[in-house]
PDB file of C-alpha atoms in Angstrom:
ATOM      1  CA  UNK N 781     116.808  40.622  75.476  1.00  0.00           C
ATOM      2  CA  UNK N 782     116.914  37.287  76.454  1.00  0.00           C
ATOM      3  CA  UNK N 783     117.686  35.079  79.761  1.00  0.00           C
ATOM      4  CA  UNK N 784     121.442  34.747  80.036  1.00  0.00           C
ATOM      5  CA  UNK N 785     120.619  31.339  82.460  1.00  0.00           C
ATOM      6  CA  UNK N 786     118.002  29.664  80.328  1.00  0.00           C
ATOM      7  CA  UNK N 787     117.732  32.084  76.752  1.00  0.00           C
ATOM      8  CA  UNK N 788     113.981  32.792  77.441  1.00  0.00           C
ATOM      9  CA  UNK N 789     112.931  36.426  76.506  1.00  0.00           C
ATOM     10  CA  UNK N 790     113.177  38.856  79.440  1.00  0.00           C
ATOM     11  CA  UNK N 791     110.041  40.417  80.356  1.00  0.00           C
ATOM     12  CA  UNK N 792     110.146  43.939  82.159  1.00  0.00           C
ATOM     13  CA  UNK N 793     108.676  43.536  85.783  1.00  0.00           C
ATOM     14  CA  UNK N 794     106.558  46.702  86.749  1.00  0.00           C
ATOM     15  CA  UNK N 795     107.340  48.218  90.011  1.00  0.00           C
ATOM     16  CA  UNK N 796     109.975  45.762  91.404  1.00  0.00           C
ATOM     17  CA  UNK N 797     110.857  47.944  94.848  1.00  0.00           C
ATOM     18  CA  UNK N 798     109.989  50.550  92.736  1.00  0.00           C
ATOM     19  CA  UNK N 799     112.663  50.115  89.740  1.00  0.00           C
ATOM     20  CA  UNK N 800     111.660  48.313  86.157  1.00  0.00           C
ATOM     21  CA  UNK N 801     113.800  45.142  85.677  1.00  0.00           C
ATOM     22  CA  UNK N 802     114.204  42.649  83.414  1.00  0.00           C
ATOM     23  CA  UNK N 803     112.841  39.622  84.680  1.00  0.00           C
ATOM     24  CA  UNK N 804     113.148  36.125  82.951  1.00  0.00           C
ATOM     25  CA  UNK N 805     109.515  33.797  83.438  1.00  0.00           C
ATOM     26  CA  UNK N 806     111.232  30.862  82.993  1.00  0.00           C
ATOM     27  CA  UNK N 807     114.202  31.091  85.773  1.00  0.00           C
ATOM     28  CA  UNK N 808     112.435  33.810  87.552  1.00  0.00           C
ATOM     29  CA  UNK N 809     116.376  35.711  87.319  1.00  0.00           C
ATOM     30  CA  UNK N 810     116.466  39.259  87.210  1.00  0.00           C
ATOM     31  CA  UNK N 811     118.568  41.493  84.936  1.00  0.00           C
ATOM     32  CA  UNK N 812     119.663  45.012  86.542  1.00  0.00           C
ATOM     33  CA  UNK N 813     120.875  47.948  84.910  1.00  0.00           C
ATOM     34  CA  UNK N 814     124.047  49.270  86.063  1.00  0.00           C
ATOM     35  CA  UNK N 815     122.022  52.170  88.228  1.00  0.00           C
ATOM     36  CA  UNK N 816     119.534  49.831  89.350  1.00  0.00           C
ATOM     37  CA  UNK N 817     121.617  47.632  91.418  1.00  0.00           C
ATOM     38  CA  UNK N 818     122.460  51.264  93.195  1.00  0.00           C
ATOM     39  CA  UNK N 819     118.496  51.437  93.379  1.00  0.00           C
ATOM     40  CA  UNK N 820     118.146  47.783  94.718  1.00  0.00           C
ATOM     41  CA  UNK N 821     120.314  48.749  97.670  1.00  0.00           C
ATOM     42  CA  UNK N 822     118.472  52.037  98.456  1.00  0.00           C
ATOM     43  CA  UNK N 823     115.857  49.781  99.380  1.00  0.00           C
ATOM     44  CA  UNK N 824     117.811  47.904 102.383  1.00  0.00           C
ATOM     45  CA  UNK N 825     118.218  49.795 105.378  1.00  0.00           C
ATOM     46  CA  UNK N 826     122.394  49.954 105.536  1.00  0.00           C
ATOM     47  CA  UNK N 827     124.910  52.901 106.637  1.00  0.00           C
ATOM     48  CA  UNK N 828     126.658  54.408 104.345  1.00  0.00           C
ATOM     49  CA  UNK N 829     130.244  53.179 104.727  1.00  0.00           C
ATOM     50  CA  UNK N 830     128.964  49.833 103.598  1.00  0.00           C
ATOM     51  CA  UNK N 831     127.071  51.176 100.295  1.00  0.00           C
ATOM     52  CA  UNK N 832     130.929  52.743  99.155  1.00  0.00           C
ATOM     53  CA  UNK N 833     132.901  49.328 100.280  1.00  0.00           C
ATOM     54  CA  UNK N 834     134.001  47.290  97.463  1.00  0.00           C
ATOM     55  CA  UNK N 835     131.007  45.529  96.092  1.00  0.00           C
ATOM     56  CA  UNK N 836     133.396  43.342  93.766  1.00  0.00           C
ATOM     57  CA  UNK N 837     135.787  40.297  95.493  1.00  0.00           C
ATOM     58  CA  UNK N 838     137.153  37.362  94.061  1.00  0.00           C
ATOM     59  CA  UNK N 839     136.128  38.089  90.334  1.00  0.00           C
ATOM     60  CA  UNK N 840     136.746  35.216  88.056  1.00  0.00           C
ATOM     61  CA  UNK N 841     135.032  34.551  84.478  1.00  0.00           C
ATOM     62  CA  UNK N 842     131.451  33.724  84.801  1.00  0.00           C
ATOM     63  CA  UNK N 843     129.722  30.920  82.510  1.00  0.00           C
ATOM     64  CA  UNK N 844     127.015  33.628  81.390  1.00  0.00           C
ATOM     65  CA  UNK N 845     126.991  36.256  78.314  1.00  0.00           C
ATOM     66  CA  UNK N 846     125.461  39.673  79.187  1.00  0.00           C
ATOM     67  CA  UNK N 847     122.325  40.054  77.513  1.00  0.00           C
ATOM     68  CA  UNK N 848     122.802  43.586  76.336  1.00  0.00           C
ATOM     69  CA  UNK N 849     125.699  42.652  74.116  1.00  0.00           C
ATOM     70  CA  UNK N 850     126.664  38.886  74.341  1.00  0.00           C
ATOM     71  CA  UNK N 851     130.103  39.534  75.676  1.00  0.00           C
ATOM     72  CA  UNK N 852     130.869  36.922  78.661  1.00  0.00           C
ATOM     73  CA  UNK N 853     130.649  38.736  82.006  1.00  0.00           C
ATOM     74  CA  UNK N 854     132.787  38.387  84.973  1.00  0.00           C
ATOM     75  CA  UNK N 855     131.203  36.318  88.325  1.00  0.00           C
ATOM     76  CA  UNK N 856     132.146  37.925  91.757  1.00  0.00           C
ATOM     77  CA  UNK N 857     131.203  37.253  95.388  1.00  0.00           C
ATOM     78  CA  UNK N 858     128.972  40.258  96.498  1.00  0.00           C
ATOM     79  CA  UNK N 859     130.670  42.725  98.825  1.00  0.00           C
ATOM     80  CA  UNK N 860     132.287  39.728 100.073  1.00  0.00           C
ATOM     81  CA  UNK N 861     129.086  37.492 100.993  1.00  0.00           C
ATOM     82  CA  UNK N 862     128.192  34.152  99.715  1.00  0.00           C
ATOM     83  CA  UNK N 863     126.652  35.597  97.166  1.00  0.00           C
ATOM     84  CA  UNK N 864     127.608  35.030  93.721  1.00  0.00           C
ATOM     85  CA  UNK N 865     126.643  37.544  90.916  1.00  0.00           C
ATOM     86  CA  UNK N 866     127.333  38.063  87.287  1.00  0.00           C
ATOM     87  CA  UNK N 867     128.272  41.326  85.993  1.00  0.00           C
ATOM     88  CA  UNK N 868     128.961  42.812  82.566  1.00  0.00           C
ATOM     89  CA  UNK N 869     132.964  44.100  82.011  1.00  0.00           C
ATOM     90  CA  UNK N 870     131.273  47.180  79.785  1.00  0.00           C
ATOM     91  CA  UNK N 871     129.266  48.269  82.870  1.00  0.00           C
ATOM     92  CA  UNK N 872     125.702  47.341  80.576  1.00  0.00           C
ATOM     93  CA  UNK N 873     124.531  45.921  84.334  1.00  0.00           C
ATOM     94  CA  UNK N 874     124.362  42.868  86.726  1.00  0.00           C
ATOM     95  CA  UNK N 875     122.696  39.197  86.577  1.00  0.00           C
ATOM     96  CA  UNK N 876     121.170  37.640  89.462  1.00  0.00           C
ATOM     97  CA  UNK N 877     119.698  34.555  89.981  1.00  0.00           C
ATOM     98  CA  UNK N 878     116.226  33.321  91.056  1.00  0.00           C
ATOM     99  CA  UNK N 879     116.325  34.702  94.833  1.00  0.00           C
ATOM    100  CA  UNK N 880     119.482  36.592  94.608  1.00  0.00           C
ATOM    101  CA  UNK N 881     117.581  39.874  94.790  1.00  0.00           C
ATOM    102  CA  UNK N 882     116.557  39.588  98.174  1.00  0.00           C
ATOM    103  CA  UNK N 883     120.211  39.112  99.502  1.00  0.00           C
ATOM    104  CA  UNK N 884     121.403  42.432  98.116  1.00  0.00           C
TER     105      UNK N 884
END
């Protein structure tokens, strides 16, 4: 697969709080499967009324084309933080930027 951002090759990252993502060595972004975004969140200490709020507000288009099958993925402000992400409409997973991870 390759780098939505910057079309470098994704490289799998061993071990990333436990889950295997995609990771691209150019942009340093991270590409998570649908379940491992679930995974990502595990890993943050939260209740769990805020894991089942909506995670997606103000979708719009996003500039990027999932890497799983090219189609252009939607951009949405995560669970209503500044936090942009990308996410595939067929569910294939979730784009985040260098740094992005750690705000989940």
């Amino acid at each position: 697969m390759q780098c939505p951002r910057c079309h470098a090759d994704l490289v799998v990252e061993q071990e990333y709080h436990g889950i295997d993502v995609d990771r691209c060595p150019s942009c340093e972004g991270r590409w998570l499967d649908h379940d491992e975004l679930d995974q990502l969140e595990t890993t943050v200490p939260s209740t769990p009324e805020e894991r089942r709020a909506t995670i997606k507000y103000a979708e719009r288009r996003s500039e990027l084309a999932c890497p799983k099958c090219g189609k252009t993925m939607a951009a949405f402000n995560y669970r209503a933080y500044n936090l942009e992400l990308d996410a595939c409409e067929d569910g294939h997973g979730f784009w985040l930027d260098a740094g992005e991870e750690a705000r989940v």
